[in-house]
Amino acid sequence: MKLKIIFIIALIFLIAGCEYETSLTDEHVIPVDKAVLGLWEAIPEKTGDSGSKEKMMVLKYTDTEYLIHYPTGDEGFYFRGYPIRIGEISCVQIRLIGDSKGGIKTADRKYHVISYQFVKGELEIKTLNTDMVDKNIIDRNKLKKAFLKNKNKGELFINPVGFKKV
């Protein structure tokens, strides 16, 4: 139980700190990656942690959009996500669309940008570094310009969280 609370707090802090008022792009024409679809279980940071493990469900919503439920269960959030490519960088733009109580106000539907890769068969997700791409930028063109300015820097995406397929 303690691990579950810590993990939820860490995830909320991680995502809440990476909110953007605008999207990098509204265009979503890239097909979803079938390899990320399914039920995923968070990998604890510390080896040997046997506490409750959070799960994430990634579903294909349309050919170019994901529906993400994380963490699964009563305390979960729902996100709409779609693959994007900005300056040769592939990532996923997600937007909070609801929680366990239902939909949320449009004003609370902030954007997040994440990257993912597979490392030794596990899914690793990172969030856009707000020190490089300021989360206070509200103009889409300026946001895109800041992203492109930092696209070749190794720390563009940070805070890796690992998941294994269930």
mmCIF file of C-alpha atoms in Angstrom:
data_model
loop_
_atom_site.group_PDB
_atom_site.id
_atom_site.type_symbol
_atom_site.label_atom_id
_atom_site.label_comp_id
_atom_site.label_asym_id
_atom_site.label_seq_id
_atom_site.Cartn_x
_atom_site.Cartn_y
_atom_site.Cartn_z
ATOM 1 C CA MET A 1 0.000 0.000 0.000
ATOM 2 C CA LYS A 2 2.821 2.387 0.880
ATOM 3 C CA LEU A 3 4.478 1.821 -2.511
ATOM 4 C CA LYS A 4 1.157 2.486 -4.257
ATOM 5 C CA ILE A 5 0.708 5.840 -2.509
ATOM 6 C CA ILE A 6 4.301 6.884 -3.184
ATOM 7 C CA PHE A 7 4.037 5.841 -6.834
ATOM 8 C CA ILE A 8 0.755 7.729 -7.368
ATOM 9 C CA ILE A 9 2.172 10.856 -5.722
ATOM 10 C CA ALA A 10 5.338 10.606 -7.827
ATOM 11 C CA LEU A 11 3.348 10.134 -11.032
ATOM 12 C CA ILE A 12 1.021 13.041 -10.285
ATOM 13 C CA PHE A 13 4.013 15.250 -9.474
ATOM 14 C CA LEU A 14 5.787 14.085 -12.619
ATOM 15 C CA ILE A 15 2.843 14.721 -14.927
ATOM 16 C CA ALA A 16 1.550 17.824 -13.149
ATOM 17 C CA GLY A 17 4.957 19.428 -13.477
ATOM 18 C CA CYS A 18 4.990 18.861 -17.232
ATOM 19 C CA GLU A 19 1.700 20.433 -18.229
ATOM 20 C CA TYR A 20 1.429 22.700 -21.232
ATOM 21 C CA GLU A 21 -1.483 24.979 -22.063
ATOM 22 C CA THR A 22 -1.163 24.273 -25.770
ATOM 23 C CA SER A 23 -0.226 21.332 -27.922
ATOM 24 C CA LEU A 24 2.937 21.035 -29.994
ATOM 25 C CA THR A 25 0.643 20.113 -32.869
ATOM 26 C CA ASP A 26 -2.980 19.147 -33.349
ATOM 27 C CA GLU A 27 -2.109 17.014 -36.360
ATOM 28 C CA HIS A 28 -2.280 13.324 -35.636
ATOM 29 C CA VAL A 29 -1.794 11.233 -38.736
ATOM 30 C CA ILE A 30 0.860 8.787 -37.507
ATOM 31 C CA PRO A 31 -0.556 5.311 -36.835
ATOM 32 C CA VAL A 32 -0.486 4.037 -33.264
ATOM 33 C CA ASP A 33 2.326 1.662 -32.364
ATOM 34 C CA LYS A 34 0.714 -1.730 -31.758
ATOM 35 C CA ALA A 35 3.683 -2.743 -29.585
ATOM 36 C CA VAL A 36 2.561 -0.372 -26.804
ATOM 37 C CA LEU A 37 -1.040 -1.577 -26.733
ATOM 38 C CA GLY A 38 -2.135 -3.696 -23.804
ATOM 39 C CA LEU A 39 -1.807 -3.909 -20.055
ATOM 40 C CA TRP A 40 1.482 -2.773 -18.496
ATOM 41 C CA GLU A 41 2.726 -3.044 -14.929
ATOM 42 C CA ALA A 42 5.016 -0.436 -13.390
ATOM 43 C CA ILE A 43 8.479 -1.639 -12.487
ATOM 44 C CA PRO A 44 9.443 -0.520 -8.965
ATOM 45 C CA GLU A 45 12.497 1.723 -8.768
ATOM 46 C CA LYS A 46 13.961 -0.386 -5.970
ATOM 47 C CA THR A 47 14.696 -4.035 -6.639
ATOM 48 C CA GLY A 48 12.841 -6.269 -4.218
ATOM 49 C CA ASP A 49 9.842 -3.969 -3.649
ATOM 50 C CA SER A 50 6.893 -6.315 -3.325
ATOM 51 C CA GLY A 51 4.183 -3.720 -2.768
ATOM 52 C CA SER A 52 1.201 -3.054 -4.988
ATOM 53 C CA LYS A 53 2.172 -2.486 -8.614
ATOM 54 C CA GLU A 54 0.373 0.132 -10.654
ATOM 55 C CA LYS A 55 -0.956 -0.891 -14.029
ATOM 56 C CA MET A 56 -1.473 1.115 -17.193
ATOM 57 C CA MET A 57 -3.882 0.118 -19.963
ATOM 58 C CA VAL A 58 -3.118 1.432 -23.453
ATOM 59 C CA LEU A 59 -5.876 0.930 -26.011
ATOM 60 C CA LYS A 60 -6.197 1.830 -29.667
ATOM 61 C CA TYR A 61 -8.924 4.487 -29.819
ATOM 62 C CA THR A 62 -8.601 5.238 -33.539
ATOM 63 C CA ASP A 63 -5.939 4.369 -36.094
ATOM 64 C CA THR A 64 -3.969 7.416 -34.906
ATOM 65 C CA GLU A 65 -5.017 7.785 -31.246
ATOM 66 C CA TYR A 66 -4.552 5.974 -27.967
ATOM 67 C CA LEU A 67 -6.839 5.829 -24.950
ATOM 68 C CA ILE A 68 -4.715 5.451 -21.828
ATOM 69 C CA HIS A 69 -6.000 4.534 -18.365
ATOM 70 C CA TYR A 70 -3.445 5.037 -15.615
ATOM 71 C CA PRO A 71 -3.323 3.793 -12.988
ATOM 72 C CA THR A 72 -6.036 1.239 -13.617
ATOM 73 C CA GLY A 73 -8.619 0.957 -10.859
ATOM 74 C CA ASP A 74 -10.659 3.402 -8.820
ATOM 75 C CA GLU A 75 -8.014 6.140 -8.690
ATOM 76 C CA GLY A 76 -7.220 6.146 -12.398
ATOM 77 C CA PHE A 77 -6.933 8.933 -14.932
ATOM 78 C CA TYR A 78 -7.876 8.759 -18.606
ATOM 79 C CA PHE A 79 -5.731 10.291 -21.314
ATOM 80 C CA ARG A 80 -6.080 10.709 -25.058
ATOM 81 C CA GLY A 81 -2.747 10.388 -26.806
ATOM 82 C CA TYR A 82 -1.410 10.469 -30.319
ATOM 83 C CA PRO A 83 1.993 9.917 -31.888
ATOM 84 C CA ILE A 84 3.636 13.044 -33.266
ATOM 85 C CA ARG A 85 6.886 13.827 -35.026
ATOM 86 C CA ILE A 86 8.491 17.226 -34.517
ATOM 87 C CA GLY A 87 11.841 17.912 -36.166
ATOM 88 C CA GLU A 88 12.613 14.210 -36.655
ATOM 89 C CA ILE A 89 11.827 13.515 -32.976
ATOM 90 C CA SER A 90 9.091 10.948 -32.428
ATOM 91 C CA CYS A 91 7.033 11.341 -29.277
ATOM 92 C CA VAL A 92 3.474 11.123 -28.014
ATOM 93 C CA GLN A 93 1.310 14.042 -27.068
ATOM 94 C CA ILE A 94 -1.212 13.218 -24.364
ATOM 95 C CA ARG A 95 -4.068 15.152 -22.838
ATOM 96 C CA LEU A 96 -5.969 14.398 -19.650
ATOM 97 C CA ILE A 97 -9.627 13.768 -20.501
ATOM 98 C CA GLY A 98 -11.087 12.349 -17.308
ATOM 99 C CA ASP A 99 -10.713 10.572 -14.012
ATOM 100 C CA SER A 100 -12.593 7.977 -11.997
ATOM 101 C CA LYS A 101 -15.429 10.476 -11.471
ATOM 102 C CA GLY A 102 -15.913 11.118 -15.187
ATOM 103 C CA GLY A 103 -14.953 13.917 -17.540
ATOM 104 C CA ILE A 104 -13.098 17.008 -16.442
ATOM 105 C CA LYS A 105 -13.469 20.681 -17.311
ATOM 106 C CA THR A 106 -11.961 21.714 -20.627
ATOM 107 C CA ALA A 107 -9.741 24.242 -18.819
ATOM 108 C CA ASP A 108 -8.193 21.389 -16.822
ATOM 109 C CA ARG A 109 -7.329 19.367 -19.921
ATOM 110 C CA LYS A 110 -3.628 20.156 -20.098
ATOM 111 C CA TYR A 111 -1.175 18.725 -22.609
ATOM 112 C CA HIS A 112 1.879 16.595 -21.881
ATOM 113 C CA VAL A 113 4.585 15.342 -24.198
ATOM 114 C CA ILE A 114 6.232 11.997 -23.555
ATOM 115 C CA SER A 115 8.682 9.745 -25.326
ATOM 116 C CA TYR A 116 8.933 6.005 -25.088
ATOM 117 C CA GLN A 117 11.324 3.290 -26.065
ATOM 118 C CA PHE A 118 11.704 -0.396 -25.456
ATOM 119 C CA VAL A 119 14.687 -1.371 -23.330
ATOM 120 C CA LYS A 120 15.280 -5.107 -22.862
ATOM 121 C CA GLY A 121 11.632 -5.834 -23.632
ATOM 122 C CA GLU A 122 10.339 -3.255 -21.161
ATOM 123 C CA LEU A 123 8.550 -0.007 -21.950
ATOM 124 C CA GLU A 124 10.375 3.105 -20.733
ATOM 125 C CA ILE A 125 8.433 6.376 -20.685
ATOM 126 C CA LYS A 126 10.010 9.812 -20.209
ATOM 127 C CA THR A 127 8.481 13.277 -19.949
ATOM 128 C CA LEU A 128 9.496 16.446 -21.766
ATOM 129 C CA ASN A 129 12.070 18.421 -19.784
ATOM 130 C CA THR A 130 10.418 21.692 -18.722
ATOM 131 C CA ASP A 131 13.832 23.224 -18.016
ATOM 132 C CA MET A 132 14.527 23.011 -21.750
ATOM 133 C CA VAL A 133 11.008 23.622 -23.045
ATOM 134 C CA ASP A 134 9.353 26.046 -20.645
ATOM 135 C CA LYS A 135 5.916 24.875 -19.512
ATOM 136 C CA ASN A 136 4.745 28.507 -19.338
ATOM 137 C CA ILE A 137 4.884 28.980 -23.115
ATOM 138 C CA ILE A 138 1.282 29.341 -24.269
ATOM 139 C CA ASP A 139 1.849 30.036 -27.969
ATOM 140 C CA ARG A 140 2.067 26.865 -30.069
ATOM 141 C CA ASN A 141 4.642 28.298 -32.498
ATOM 142 C CA LYS A 142 6.902 29.430 -29.641
ATOM 143 C CA LEU A 143 6.512 26.051 -27.942
ATOM 144 C CA LYS A 144 7.481 24.256 -31.134
ATOM 145 C CA LYS A 145 10.450 26.608 -31.622
ATOM 146 C CA ALA A 146 11.692 25.890 -28.067
ATOM 147 C CA PHE A 147 11.291 22.156 -28.670
ATOM 148 C CA LEU A 148 13.232 22.299 -31.949
ATOM 149 C CA LYS A 149 15.973 24.435 -30.376
ATOM 150 C CA ASN A 150 16.630 21.637 -27.862
ATOM 151 C CA LYS A 151 15.858 18.592 -30.011
ATOM 152 C CA ASN A 152 19.450 17.352 -30.169
ATOM 153 C CA LYS A 153 20.139 17.642 -26.465
ATOM 154 C CA GLY A 154 20.246 14.346 -24.599
ATOM 155 C CA GLU A 155 18.116 15.568 -21.712
ATOM 156 C CA LEU A 156 15.115 16.662 -23.803
ATOM 157 C CA PHE A 157 13.102 13.866 -22.182
ATOM 158 C CA ILE A 158 13.721 12.956 -18.532
ATOM 159 C CA ASN A 159 12.368 11.037 -15.528
ATOM 160 C CA PRO A 160 12.173 7.514 -16.938
ATOM 161 C CA VAL A 161 9.455 5.209 -15.620
ATOM 162 C CA GLY A 162 9.568 1.546 -16.600
ATOM 163 C CA PHE A 163 6.720 -0.864 -17.341
ATOM 164 C CA LYS A 164 6.603 -4.549 -18.193
ATOM 165 C CA LYS A 165 3.866 -6.214 -20.219
ATOM 166 C CA VAL A 166 1.357 -8.158 -18.148
#
